[in-house]
Structures are given as structure tokens and as C-alpha cells.
XYZ file of C-alpha atoms in Angstrom:
646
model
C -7.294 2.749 25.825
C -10.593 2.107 26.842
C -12.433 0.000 24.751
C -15.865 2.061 25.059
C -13.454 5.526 23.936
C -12.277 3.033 20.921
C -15.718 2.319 20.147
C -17.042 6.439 20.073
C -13.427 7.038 17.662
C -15.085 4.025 15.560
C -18.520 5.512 15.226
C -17.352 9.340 13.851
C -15.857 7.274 10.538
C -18.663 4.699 10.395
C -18.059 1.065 11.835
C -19.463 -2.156 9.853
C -21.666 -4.096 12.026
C -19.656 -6.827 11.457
C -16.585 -5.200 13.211
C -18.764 -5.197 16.372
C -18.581 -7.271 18.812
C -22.051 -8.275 21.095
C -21.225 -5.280 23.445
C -20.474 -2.771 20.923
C -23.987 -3.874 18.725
C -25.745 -3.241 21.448
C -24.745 -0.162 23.001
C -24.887 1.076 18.895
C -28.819 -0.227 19.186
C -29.318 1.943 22.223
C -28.116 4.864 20.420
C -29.586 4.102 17.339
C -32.845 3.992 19.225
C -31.965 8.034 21.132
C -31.253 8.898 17.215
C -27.714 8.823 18.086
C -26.454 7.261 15.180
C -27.586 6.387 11.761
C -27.485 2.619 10.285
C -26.769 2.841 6.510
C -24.774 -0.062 3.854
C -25.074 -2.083 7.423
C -22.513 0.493 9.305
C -23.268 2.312 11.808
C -22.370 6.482 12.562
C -22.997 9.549 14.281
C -25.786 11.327 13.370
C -24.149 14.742 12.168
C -25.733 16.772 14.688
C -23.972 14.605 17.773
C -20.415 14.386 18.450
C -18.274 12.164 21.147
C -15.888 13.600 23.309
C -13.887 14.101 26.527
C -15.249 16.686 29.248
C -12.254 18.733 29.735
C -11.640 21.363 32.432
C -14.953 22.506 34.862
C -14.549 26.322 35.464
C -17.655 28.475 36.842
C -20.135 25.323 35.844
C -18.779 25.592 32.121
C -16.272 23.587 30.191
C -15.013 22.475 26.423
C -16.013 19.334 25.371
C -12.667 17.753 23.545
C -14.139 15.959 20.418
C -12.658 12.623 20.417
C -12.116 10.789 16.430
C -12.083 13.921 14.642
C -9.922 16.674 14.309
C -11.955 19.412 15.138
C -12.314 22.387 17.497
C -13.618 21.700 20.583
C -17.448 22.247 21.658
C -18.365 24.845 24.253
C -20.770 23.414 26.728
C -23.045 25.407 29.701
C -25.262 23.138 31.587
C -23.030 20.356 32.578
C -26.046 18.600 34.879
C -24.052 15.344 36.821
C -21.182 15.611 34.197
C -17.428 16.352 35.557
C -14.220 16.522 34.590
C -13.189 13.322 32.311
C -16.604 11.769 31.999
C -17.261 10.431 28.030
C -20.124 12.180 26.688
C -22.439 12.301 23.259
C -23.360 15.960 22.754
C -25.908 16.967 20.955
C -24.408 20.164 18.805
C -26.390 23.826 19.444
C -26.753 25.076 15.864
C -27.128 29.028 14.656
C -26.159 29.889 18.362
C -23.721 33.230 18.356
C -19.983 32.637 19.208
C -17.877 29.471 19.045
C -19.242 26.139 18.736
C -21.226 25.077 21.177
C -22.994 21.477 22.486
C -25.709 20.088 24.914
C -24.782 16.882 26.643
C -27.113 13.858 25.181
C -25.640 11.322 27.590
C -23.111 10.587 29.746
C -21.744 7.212 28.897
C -18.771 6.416 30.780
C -15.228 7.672 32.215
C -12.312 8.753 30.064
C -9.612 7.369 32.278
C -10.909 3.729 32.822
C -7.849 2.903 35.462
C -6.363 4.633 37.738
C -4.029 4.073 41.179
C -4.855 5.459 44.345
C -3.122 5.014 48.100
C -4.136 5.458 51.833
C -3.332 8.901 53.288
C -4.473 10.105 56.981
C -6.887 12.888 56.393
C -8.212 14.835 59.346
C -7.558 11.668 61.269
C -9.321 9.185 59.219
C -7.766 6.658 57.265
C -8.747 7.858 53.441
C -8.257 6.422 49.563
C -7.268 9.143 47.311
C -6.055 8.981 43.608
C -1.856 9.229 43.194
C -1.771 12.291 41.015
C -4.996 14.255 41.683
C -5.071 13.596 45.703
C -8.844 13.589 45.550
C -10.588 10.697 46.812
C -11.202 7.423 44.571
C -14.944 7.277 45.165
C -14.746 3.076 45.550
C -17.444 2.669 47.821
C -15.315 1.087 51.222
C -16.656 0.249 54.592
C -15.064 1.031 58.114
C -13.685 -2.429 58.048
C -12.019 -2.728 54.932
C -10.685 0.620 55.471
C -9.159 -0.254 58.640
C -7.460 -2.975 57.192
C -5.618 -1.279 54.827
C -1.875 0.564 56.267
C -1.453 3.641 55.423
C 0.751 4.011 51.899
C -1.305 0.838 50.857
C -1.476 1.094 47.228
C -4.133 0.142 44.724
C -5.221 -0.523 41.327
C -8.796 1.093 40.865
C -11.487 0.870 38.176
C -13.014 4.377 37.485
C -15.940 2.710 35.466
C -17.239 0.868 38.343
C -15.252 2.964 41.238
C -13.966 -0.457 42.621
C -10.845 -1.674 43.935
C -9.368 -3.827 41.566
C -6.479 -4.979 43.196
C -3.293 -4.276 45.999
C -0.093 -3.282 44.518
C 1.779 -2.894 46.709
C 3.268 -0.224 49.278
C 4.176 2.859 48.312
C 7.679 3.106 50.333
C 8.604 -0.199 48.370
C 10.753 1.127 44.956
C 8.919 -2.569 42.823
C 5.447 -1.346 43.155
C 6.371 1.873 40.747
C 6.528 -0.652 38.005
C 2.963 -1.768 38.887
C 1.792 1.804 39.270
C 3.016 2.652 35.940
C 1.468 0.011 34.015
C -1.841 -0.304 36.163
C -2.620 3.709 34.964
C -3.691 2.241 31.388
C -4.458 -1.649 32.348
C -1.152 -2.611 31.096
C 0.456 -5.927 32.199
C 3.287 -8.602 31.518
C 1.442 -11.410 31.326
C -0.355 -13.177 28.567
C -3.307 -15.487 28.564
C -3.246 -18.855 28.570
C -5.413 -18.289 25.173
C -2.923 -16.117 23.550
C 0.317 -18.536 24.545
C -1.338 -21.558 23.750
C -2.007 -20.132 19.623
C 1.884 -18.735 20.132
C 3.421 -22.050 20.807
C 1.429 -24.143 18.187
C 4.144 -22.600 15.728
C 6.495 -25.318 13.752
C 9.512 -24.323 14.161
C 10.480 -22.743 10.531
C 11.317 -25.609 7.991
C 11.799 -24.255 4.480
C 10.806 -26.537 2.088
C 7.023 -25.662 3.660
C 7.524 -22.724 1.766
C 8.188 -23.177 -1.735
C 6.528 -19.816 -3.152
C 9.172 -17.792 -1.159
C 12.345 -16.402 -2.267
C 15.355 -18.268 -0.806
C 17.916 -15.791 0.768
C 19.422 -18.202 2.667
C 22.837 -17.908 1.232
C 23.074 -13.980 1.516
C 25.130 -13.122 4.449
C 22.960 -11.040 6.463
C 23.948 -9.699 10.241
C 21.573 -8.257 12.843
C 23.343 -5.061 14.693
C 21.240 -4.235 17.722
C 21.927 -3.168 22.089
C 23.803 -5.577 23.549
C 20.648 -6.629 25.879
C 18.346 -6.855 22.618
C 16.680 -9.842 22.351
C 13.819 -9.154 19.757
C 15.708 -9.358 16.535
C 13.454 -7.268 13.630
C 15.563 -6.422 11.202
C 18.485 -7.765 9.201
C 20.454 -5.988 6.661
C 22.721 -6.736 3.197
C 24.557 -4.423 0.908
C 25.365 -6.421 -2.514
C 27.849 -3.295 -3.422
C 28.100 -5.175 -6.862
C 24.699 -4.695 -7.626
C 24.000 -1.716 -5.325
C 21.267 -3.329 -3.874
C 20.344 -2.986 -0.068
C 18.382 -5.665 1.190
C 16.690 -5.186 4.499
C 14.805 -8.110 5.776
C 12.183 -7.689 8.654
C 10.882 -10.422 10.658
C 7.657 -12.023 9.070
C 5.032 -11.144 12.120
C 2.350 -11.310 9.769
C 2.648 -14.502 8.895
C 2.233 -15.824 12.062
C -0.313 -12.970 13.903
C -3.406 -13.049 11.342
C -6.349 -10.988 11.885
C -8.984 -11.375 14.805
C -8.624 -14.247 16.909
C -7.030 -13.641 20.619
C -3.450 -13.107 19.713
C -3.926 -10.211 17.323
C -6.102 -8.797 19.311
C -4.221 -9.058 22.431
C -1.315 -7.592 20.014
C -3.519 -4.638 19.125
C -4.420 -4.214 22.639
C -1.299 -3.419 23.933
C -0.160 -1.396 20.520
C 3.568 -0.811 21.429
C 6.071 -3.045 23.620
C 6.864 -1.299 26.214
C 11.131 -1.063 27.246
C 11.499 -0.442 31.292
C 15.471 0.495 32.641
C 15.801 -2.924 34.025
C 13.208 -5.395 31.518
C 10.651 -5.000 28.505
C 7.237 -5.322 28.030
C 6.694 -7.208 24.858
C 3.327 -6.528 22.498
C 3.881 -10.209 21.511
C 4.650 -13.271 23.466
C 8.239 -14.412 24.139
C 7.766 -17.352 22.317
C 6.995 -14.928 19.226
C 8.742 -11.937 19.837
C 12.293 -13.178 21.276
C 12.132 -16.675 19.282
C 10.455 -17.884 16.164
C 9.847 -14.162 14.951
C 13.242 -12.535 16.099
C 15.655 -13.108 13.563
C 18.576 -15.054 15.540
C 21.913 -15.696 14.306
C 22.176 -19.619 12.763
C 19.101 -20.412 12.115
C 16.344 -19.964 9.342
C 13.507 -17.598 9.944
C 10.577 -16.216 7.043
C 10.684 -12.276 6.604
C 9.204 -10.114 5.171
C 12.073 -8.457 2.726
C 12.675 -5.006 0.672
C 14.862 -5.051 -2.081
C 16.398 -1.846 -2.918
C 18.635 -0.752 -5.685
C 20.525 2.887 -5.504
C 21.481 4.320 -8.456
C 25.655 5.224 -6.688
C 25.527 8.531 -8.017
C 22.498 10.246 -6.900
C 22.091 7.529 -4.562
C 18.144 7.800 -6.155
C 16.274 3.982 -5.525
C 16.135 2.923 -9.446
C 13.787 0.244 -8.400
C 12.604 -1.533 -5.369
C 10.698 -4.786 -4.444
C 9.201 -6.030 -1.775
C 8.552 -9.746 -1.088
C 8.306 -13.027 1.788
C 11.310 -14.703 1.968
C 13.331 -17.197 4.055
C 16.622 -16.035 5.423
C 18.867 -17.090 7.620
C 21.192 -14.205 9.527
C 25.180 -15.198 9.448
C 25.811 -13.043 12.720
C 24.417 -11.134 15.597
C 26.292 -7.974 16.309
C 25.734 -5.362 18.678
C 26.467 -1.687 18.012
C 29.447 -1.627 19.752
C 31.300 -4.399 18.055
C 30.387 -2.626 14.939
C 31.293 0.870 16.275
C 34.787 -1.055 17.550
C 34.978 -2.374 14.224
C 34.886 1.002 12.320
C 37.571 2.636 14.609
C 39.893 -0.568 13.627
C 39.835 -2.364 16.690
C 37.999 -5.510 15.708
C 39.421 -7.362 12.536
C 37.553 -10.822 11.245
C 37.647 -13.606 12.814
C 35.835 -16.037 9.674
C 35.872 -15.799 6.208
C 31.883 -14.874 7.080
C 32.452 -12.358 9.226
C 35.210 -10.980 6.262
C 32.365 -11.024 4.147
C 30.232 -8.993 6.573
C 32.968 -6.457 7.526
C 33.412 -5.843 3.870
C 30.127 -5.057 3.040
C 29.445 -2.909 6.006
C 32.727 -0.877 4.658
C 30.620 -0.213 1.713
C 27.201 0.091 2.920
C 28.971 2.841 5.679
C 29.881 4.920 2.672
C 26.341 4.783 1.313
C 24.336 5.670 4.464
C 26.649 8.107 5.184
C 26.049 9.927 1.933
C 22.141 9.256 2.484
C 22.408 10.706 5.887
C 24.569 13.834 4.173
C 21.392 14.200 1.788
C 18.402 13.801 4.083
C 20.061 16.659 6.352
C 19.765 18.918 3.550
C 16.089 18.883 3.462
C 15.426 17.386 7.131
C 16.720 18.139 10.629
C 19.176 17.337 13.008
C 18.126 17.530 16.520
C 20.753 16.516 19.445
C 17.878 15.619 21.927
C 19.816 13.316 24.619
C 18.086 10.092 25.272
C 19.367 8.901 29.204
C 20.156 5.569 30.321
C 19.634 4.247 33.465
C 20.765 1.973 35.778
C 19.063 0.255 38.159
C 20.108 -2.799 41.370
C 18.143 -5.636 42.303
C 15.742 -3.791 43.650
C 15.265 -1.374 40.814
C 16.644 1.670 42.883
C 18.347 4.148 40.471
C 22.642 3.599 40.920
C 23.505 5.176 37.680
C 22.852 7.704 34.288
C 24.416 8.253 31.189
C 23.964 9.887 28.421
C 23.309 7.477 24.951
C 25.207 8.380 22.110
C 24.392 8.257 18.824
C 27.392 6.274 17.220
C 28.219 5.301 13.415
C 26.975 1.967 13.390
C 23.162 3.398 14.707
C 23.620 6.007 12.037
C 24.105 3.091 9.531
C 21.381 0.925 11.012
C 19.208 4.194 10.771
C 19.557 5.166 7.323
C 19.419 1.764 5.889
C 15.848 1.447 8.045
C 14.249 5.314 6.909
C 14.853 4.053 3.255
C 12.679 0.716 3.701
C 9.945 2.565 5.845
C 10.483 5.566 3.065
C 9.883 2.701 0.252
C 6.730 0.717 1.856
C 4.909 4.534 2.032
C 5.321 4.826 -1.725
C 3.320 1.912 -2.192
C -0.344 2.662 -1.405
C -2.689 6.276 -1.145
C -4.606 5.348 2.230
C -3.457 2.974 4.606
C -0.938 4.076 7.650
C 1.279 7.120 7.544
C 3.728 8.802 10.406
C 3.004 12.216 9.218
C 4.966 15.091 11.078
C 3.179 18.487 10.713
C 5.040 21.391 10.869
C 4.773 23.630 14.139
C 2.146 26.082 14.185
C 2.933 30.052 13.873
C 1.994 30.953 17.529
C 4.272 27.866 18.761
C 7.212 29.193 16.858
C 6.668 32.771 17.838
C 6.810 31.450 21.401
C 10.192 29.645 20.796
C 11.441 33.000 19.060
C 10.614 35.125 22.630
C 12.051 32.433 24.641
C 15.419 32.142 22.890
C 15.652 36.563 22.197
C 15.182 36.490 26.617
C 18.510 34.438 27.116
C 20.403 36.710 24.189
C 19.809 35.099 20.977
C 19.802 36.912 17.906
C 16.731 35.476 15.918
C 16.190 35.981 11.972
C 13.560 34.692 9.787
C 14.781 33.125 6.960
C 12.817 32.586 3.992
C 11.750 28.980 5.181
C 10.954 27.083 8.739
C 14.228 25.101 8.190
C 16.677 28.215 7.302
C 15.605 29.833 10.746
C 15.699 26.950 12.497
C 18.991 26.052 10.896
C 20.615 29.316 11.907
C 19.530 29.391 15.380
C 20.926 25.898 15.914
C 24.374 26.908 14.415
C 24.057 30.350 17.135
C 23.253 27.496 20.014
C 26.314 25.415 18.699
C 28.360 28.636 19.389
C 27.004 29.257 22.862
C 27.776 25.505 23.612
C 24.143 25.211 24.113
C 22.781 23.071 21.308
C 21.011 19.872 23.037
C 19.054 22.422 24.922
C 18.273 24.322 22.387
C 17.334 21.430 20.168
C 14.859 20.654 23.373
C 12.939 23.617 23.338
C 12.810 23.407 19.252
C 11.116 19.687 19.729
C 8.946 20.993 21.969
C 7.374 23.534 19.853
C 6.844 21.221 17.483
C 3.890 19.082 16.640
C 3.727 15.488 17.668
C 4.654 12.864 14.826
C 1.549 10.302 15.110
C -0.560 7.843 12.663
C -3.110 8.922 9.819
C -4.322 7.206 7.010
C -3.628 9.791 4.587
C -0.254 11.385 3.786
C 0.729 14.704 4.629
C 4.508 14.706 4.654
C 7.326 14.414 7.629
C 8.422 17.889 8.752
C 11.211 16.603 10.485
C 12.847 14.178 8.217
C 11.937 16.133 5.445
C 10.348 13.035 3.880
C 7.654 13.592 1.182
C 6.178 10.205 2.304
C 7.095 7.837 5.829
C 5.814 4.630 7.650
C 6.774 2.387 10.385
C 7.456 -0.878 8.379
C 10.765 -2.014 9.665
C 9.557 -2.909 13.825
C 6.398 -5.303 13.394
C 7.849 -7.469 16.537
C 6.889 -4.053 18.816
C 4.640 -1.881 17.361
C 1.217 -2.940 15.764
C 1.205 0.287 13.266
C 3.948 -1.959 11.464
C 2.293 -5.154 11.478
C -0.912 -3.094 9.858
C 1.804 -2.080 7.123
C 3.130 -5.958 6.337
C -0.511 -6.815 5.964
C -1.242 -3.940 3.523
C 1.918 -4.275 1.526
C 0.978 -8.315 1.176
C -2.914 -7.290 0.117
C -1.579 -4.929 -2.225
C 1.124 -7.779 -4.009
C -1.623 -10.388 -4.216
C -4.500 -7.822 -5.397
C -6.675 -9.309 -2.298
C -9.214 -6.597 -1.691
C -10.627 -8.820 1.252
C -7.917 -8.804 3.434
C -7.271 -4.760 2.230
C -10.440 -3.844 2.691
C -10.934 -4.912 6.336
C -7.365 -3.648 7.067
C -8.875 -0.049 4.932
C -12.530 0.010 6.517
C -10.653 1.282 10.025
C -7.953 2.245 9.104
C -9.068 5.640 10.507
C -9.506 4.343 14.108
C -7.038 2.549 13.565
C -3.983 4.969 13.055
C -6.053 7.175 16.253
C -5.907 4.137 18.367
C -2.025 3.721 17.644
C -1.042 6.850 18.235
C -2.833 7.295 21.372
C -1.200 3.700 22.687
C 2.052 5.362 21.403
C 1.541 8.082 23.947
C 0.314 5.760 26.431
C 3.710 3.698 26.105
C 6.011 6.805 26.006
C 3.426 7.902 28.887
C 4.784 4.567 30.825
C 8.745 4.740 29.904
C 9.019 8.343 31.149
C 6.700 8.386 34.057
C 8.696 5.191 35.688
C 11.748 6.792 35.212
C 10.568 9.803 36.942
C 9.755 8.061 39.776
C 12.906 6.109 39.828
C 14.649 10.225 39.926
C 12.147 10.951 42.748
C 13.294 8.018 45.106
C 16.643 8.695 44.720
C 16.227 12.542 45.518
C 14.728 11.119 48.858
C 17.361 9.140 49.487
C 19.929 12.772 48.734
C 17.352 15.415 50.739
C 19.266 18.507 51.773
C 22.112 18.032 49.546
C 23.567 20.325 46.764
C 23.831 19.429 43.270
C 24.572 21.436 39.530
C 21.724 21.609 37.648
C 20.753 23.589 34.616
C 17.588 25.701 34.097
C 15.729 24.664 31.722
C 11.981 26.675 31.833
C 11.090 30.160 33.222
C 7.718 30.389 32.481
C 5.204 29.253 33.927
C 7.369 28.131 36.433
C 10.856 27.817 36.830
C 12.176 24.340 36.171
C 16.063 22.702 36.488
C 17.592 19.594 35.402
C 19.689 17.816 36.968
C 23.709 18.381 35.393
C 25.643 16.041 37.929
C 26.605 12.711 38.618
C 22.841 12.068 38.245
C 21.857 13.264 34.966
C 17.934 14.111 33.232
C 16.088 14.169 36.522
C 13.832 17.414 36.803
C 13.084 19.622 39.498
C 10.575 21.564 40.547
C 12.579 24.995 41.991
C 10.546 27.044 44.552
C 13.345 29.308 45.507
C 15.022 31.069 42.764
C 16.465 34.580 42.286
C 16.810 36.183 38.537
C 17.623 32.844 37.170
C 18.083 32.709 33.283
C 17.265 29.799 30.930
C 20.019 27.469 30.556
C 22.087 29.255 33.356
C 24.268 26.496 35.025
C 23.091 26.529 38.894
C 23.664 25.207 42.295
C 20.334 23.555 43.639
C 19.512 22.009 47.010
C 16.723 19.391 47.450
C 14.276 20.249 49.886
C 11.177 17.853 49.202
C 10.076 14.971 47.727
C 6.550 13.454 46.581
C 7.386 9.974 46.005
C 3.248 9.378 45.053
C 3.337 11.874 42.756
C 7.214 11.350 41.675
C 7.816 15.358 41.915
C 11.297 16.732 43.298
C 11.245 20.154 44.526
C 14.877 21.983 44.873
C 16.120 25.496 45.682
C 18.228 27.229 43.921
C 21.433 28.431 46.065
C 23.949 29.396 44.366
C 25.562 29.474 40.785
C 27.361 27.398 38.782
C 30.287 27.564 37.095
């Protein structure tokens, strides 16, 4: 995200001056100046008769101005002046005016998308630069010359602030530069500065009599289970079944990333590691993320540890605790050897990996049982996540479906009662609150599943209707689907500082605690928890004085990183429906309105299309679809519909 868009989020809470940095104070002493902002205690805020926000749609020389760091309704604006779509704007708000809410524009200070990608197309033949998605031109001011050097399908990284060509990417007929397009959208990129690697290898590696004030788990025998191509190890587990006590033990990140200073804000920054088909993205350096941090089999590593004990009955937590430690994991699995394991077809090799098994036997009976119990108050959606495979030169050769299998289900439980734990412990600081869907988004769902035959009730609660419309899908052997279009209606999960519940887990309370080696909303968490234990109020207050833009800024790097994943593997779908133009394939409907849209059902899987030709189709009706065109810039497939399925 932009930081001038993180700065505007900043000023609707109120920003210390000391949080500034020489940029920020000054743009805040221009807008002090325009009575902008007030400057009270030494922090600065908006005025409260100006608000920051997007420019949304332009329709008939009106539009809605989307007020950014607050959650509330959008402005109505009617002299827009040089403003267009996207622009960031401080509006002044129109008070005791009839209607909705409406705004003047004060200033227009920047663009909402900072980055963008745009490519050489022939227009009315001229060579011409034009954005990827929106087709228009880039506005980077070009001469004759520089355009004529370019080949057409050139491909570029541009910056919207200054409408200048950043750099070349690549060509768009060459399947690498997608990765580049992807990532170049929100500034995103692999590498790391020299600055950031050089604090990331001054680490000693971890010697434990440096650290005599933590606990010494050492001789537990905790076991990683992770993917088999995993490399960033955060979390370990133990179940003591003697003293029903789980232990889960998450790599220490915060004792290595402190606050300011280049590599947490480079961490920040990126917000989320980003995981490609074929590679990752890491928020933290290799040397951090995939070594000292990741807690490898053999060796000794500091975390960050909750201690849990379950009363066996109720399987209530009688107490829990939560402290820095020094561990040392006995074994890397991976899920299958652990799924392999369960069905009997892996016995113990070591007395240690005896130990292990044993304990897993236990803990399996326990998360189970926890899993039984959160489904009674939570749900259980069968969205299907797709893997893909890619060759050498990251052309799409294969899909599957992933499974959920016993030993994620374990893994899952025993990490939803950690994050569940670290909530309990503080009244502001980060949440993942789930809200539940809105009335007009369920009503929607309701229509859509009574058009394909579904015979809806409402139940006393959201989760009794919901329940009994998934048990009606089971029976038309169309639950994953159906589970698809009850996600959608649903509101997004995302950061807040204050609680308000998970709808979907059911959960009263819920963090991220459990991932700080790729996501920074986690690593915000350990350095709460650990200004909590030691009653600092320093550390917890700086961590507390943002903690509002904050918990915006992660979710809205969340989205950007989700944005990423499912945008490259769209266009990874769109160059193999080039490569497969004119050919048939089963598919399965999966929207009517506005348009009708298929998914792929074949021995491609997930990829959706675009159908232009379709008669009386239903949704979810198994079809026969023939590819007719393909936009590899803007990675859309479009298909006809020819026939049915079986």
C-alpha cells in the first residue's frame, strides 16, 4: 500500500508526531496550515469537518467518495473539477445539505493505485502504452523515439504518482514475466536490501546459556508437521497426555525483528509472505525466515511458547501460560508421513520417534473431540483449495484438488486453541474478527439457491439455516459449491483492534499468534503478549497508539497478497487455455447473474471462464464448453457452452 494512503488511514485516529517520518511532518504542516488537521497532545488529526478517501466510480460528472480509515458511509460528491477515478482526495464535508452525505473536494493529493503494469498495443496504427487491465493509456509522458523502440507486447512496470516508466518486465508472450506482473501491481519484490540482510545475518547462531531467564524445553520431544516443500518452520507442538497439557511453541520472531529500524519495517512493508505454485515470497529474509527463526529438526531455536492445560472431560483450558523459551524440535514431519502414520502404514523407527507417535495417538483423540465441539457452534465449509503444477518455465502441466487430511485437522485444532488463548489476554490490541453476513447478502444467497430447486427454511438462527441447506447440498452431491456461494455472501474476516467475535469459527474471541515468520499481524501479537507479561507500557503503548492503522494496513496487505496468489494463477489458467483454443472440455456453471460464469471440471481443474454463448443454463449444471478466446494481458478465458454434461 501506498505509503501516502497509510499516512491519510493514520491521520482519521490521530498520529504522534513522533511516528512521522520528515515526509509525513511535512505534508501534516501543509495541511495543518489549509486547516486540514488539528495538532493537539503533539498528534496530529483530521479536522472533523474533512475526511480522506478514494474517488470511486465517475458517472454524469458525479461520484462517491470511499472514506478511507473509517468505517463509514461513503460521501456523495458533485463538482469533481480535475479529479478522476482513483485519485486520493481530502474532502471538505457539506453539512445540513438534504439527502445522503455529501463532500466538496479540498485537495487532490495523490493516486490510489501507486503501481501499475501497462504493455504496447497497435492502436489505429500507432505504436501505444496502455494499462493491462483497464486498456486505457498509461499517461507516462514518451517521445516518438522511445516509443519506437519498444516491440509491441513490451511490458512495463509504471508509477501512477509520477506517470513514469519504472522499469521493462518483460514480454508479454513470455509465461516468467506474469510473476513480475503480479508483484509489480502493488511494488512487491523478492529481493531484500543490502540494509535489511546485513541486520539479518548479524544473528549468533542460538547458544542457550545466553539465555538464562528462559524456560528450558529442550528435553520435550517436540515435532514440526508441515508440506513436504515447507521450509519456514513456525510452529512446533507437544501433548504431555499425563498432565493434559498441549504445548505449542512458535518461532521467537520478535526477538530478533524489534521495532523501527529497516528490517521491521521492511517486514511491515510487505505484511504477508507471499506463496507462488512454483516458489514463495518471504516477509522476512531467508536467513530469518527459513534458518535461525524456522524451527528445524536437531537443533536449538528460542520461541515464543503457550502452555495449555485441558481439563479431559470438557476439554475446557483450566489454565494457560504463555512464555520465551528455548526448544529444540526432535523431528520434522510432513503431513503425509503423519497421515501414513494414522492409517498404520508407518511404525517407529527410534525410541524418539515412539515417543512422538505415542503422543500424537493421544493428542489425535483430543483435537478430534475439539474439532467435534467447535462444529457445534462454528462452521464447516468444503471450499476446495487447488494445487498447481507448474515446468521449468512455469507453464501450468497439472491441478489437483488439496485435501484436508487428519494430520492438518490435528495441526489445526492444536493452532485455533493457541491463537484462541493469546486473544483472551488483552481488550485492544489485534483481533481477526469475522462479522456475520448482512441480511440483503443472505437474502441474495436464499434466491440463488430456491432458482436451482432448493428448498430454503429459516431456522431460528444464521447457523440452523445455513446448517440445513448444507445437509440439502450434501444430498444433491453439491456441497463444495454450495459452500462457495455461502463464503461468498459472507463478510470478509480482517484485523481490528477491538473484538467483535468470529462468525465462522464460532469463536467468542480469535488472533493470528501462531505464523509470526509470514504474517506481521502475528509478530504485532508476540510483541503485545511480551508488553503485557513484563507490565512495559512503553513498548505497549507504541504497539497501542496505531494499532488502529495498524490492523487497516494488515488487512488491506492481506488482500493485496491473496490479490497476488490468485491473480498469478489466473494467468497461469489463461495461457494454458491458449495453448487448448477450440477444444471441448466439462465444466460446471457456477454464476448466472450478472453474467454467466463456468469452471473448469476436467483434467484441468478451478480455472474460470467467461461463457458468451449459453442456452437456459442452470447453476451448477454439469456442461460441455468450447474455448473460443483468450486475453492473456488481462488473463480472461472466454468459452461457449455446447453441449451438456453428464
Amino acid at each position: 500500500m501506498h505509503e501516502l494512503k497509510s499516512l491519510l488511514i493514520k491521520l482519521t485516529h490521530g498520529v504522534s508526531e513522533q511516528d512521522l517520518c520528515e515526509e509525513e511532518q511535512k505534508l501534516c504542516k501543509e495541511w495543518l496550515a489549509k486547516n486540514y488537521l488539528t495538532f493537539k497532545n503533539d498528534t496530529y488529526k483530521f479536522n472533523s469537518k474533512y475526511r480522506a478517501g478514494v474517488l470511486g466510480l465517475v458517472q454524469k460528472g458525479t461520484a462517491y467518495l470511499h472514506v478511507i480509515g473509517d468505517n463509514v458511509k461513503d460521501l456523495y460528491i458533485d463538482e469533481l473539477g480535475r479529479a478522476t477515478e482513483g485519485d486520493l482526495i481530502i474532502a471538505q464535508r457539506l453539512l445540513g445539505k438534504r439527502g445522503g452525505a455529501s463532500a466538496k473536494i479540498a485537495e487532490i493529493v495523490g493516486r490510489e493505485e501507486s503501481y501499475g503494469v501497462g504493455y504496447i498495443v497497435e492502436r489505429y496504427g500507432h505504436k501505444s502504452l496502455v494499462d493491462l487491465k483497464t486498456d486505457h493509456p498509461v499517461g507516462a509522458e514518451l517521445t516518438q523515439g522511445e516509443i519506437n523502440s519498444y516491440k509491441l507486447g513490451d511490458v512495463f512496470k509504471i508509477d501512477y504518482q509520477e506517470h513514469k516508466i519504472m522499469e521493462k518486465l518483460g514480454h508479454i508472450s513470455d509465461p516468467k514475466v506474469d510473476e513480475k506482473i503480479v508483484l509489480a501491481q502493488y511494488n512487491k519484490h523478492d529481493e531484500f536490501d543490502e540494509e535489511v540482510l546485513k541486520i539479518a545475518r548479524s544473528f549468533a547462531p542460538v547458544d542457550a546459556k545466553r539465555y538464562p531467564n528462559r524456560k528450558d524445553l529442550r528435553d520435550l520431544p517436540f515435532c514440526t508437521i508441515d508440506p513436504v516443500t515447507a521450509k519456514d518452520f513456525d510452529d512446533s507442538i507437544y501433548w504431555d497426555d499425563k498432565n493434559s497439557t498441549l504445548y505449542v511453541a512458535i518461532a521467537d520472531v520478535s526477538e530478533y525483528v524489534k521495532p523501527f529500524g529497516a528490517l521491521d519495517n521492511e517486514a511491515m512493508y510487505r505484511g504477508f509472505s507471499i506463496y507462488l505454485p512454483h516458489r514463495s515470497i518471504p516477509m522476512l529474509p531467508r536467513e530469518l525466515s527459513e534458518t535461525l527463526c524456522s524451527l528445524q529438526p536437531h537443533v536449538d531455536r528460542l520461541a515464543y511458547v503457550f502452555e495449555i492445560k485441558l481439563d479431559k472431560k470438557t476439554l475446557e483450558v483450566i489454565e494457560s501460560d504463555v512464555y520465551e523459551a528455548v526448544m529444540h524440535s526432535d523431528r520434522r514431519f510432513n503431513y503425509e508421513e503423519i497421515d501414513d502414520f494414522f492409517d498404520g502404514k508407518l511404525k517407529a523407527k527410534t525410541d524418539e520417534e515412539k515417543r512422538i507417535f505415542d503422543a500424537l495417538t493421544k493428542l489425535r483423540v483430543i483435537t478430534d473431540r475439539l474439532k467435534e465441539q467447535r462444529l457445534k457452534v462454528g462452521f464447516d465449509f468444503h471450499s476446495v483449495e487447488i494445487e498447481m503444477t507448474l515446468d521449468e518455465d512455469t507453464n501450468l502441466i497439472a491441478t489437483k484438488e488439496s485435501k484436508e487430511t487428519p494430520s492438518h485437522a490435528l495441526i489445526e485444532d492444536c493452532m485455533l486453541l493457541a491463537n484462541k488463548e493469546a486473544a483472551k489476554r488483552y481488550d485492544r490490541g489485534i483481533f481477526r474478527i469475522h462479522e456475520p453476513p448482512s441480511q440483503s447478502k443472505l437474502q441474495t444467497l436464499y434466491q440463488e439457491l430456491s432458482a436451482i430447486g432448493m428448498q430454503i427454511e429459516i431456522k431460528p438462527t444464521i447457523k440452523e439455516t445455513i446448517e440445513a441447506i448444507q445437509k440439502q447440498a450434501k444430498e444433491m452431491g453439491i456441497e463444495s459449491d454450495v459452500d462457495t456461494l455461502i463464503i461468498r455472501s459472507q463478510m470478509q474476516a480482517r484485523y481490528a483492534p477491538l473484538n467483535s467475535g468470529h462468525f465462522g469459527l464460532g469463536f467468542e474471541e480469535y488472533t493470528h499468534f501462531t505464523s509470526p515468520i509470514r504474517r506481521y499481524s502475528d509478530l504485532i501479537v508476540h510483541r503485545l503478549l511480551k508488553a503485557i507479561k513484563k507490565g512495559d507500557t512503553k513498548e505497549g503503548s507504541y504497539v497501542l497508539r496505531n494499532i488502529e492503522t495498524l490492523a487497516m494496513m494488515i488487512s488491506e496487505k492481506e488482500r493485496e497478497a491473496s490479490t497476488i496468489e490468485s491473480e498469478y494463477k489466473a494467468r497461469k489458467y489463461a495461457r494454458w487455455a491458449k495453448e487448448n483454443l477450440h477444444k471441448e472440455f466439462k465444466a460446471r456453471i457456477i454464476a448466472t447473474d450478472p453474467e454467466v460464469r463456468a469452471e473448469l471440471h476436467d483434467e484441468i481443474i478451478g480455472a474460470k471462464l467467461n461463457i458468451t454463448h449459453s442456452e437456459n443454463v442452470v447453476l451448477f449444471e454439469n456442461v460441455i464448453v468450447r474455448i473460443d478466446k483468450v486475453d492473456i494481458p488481462r488473463a480472461r478465458i472466454y468459452a461457449a457452452v455446447v453441449g451438456k454434461a453428464d
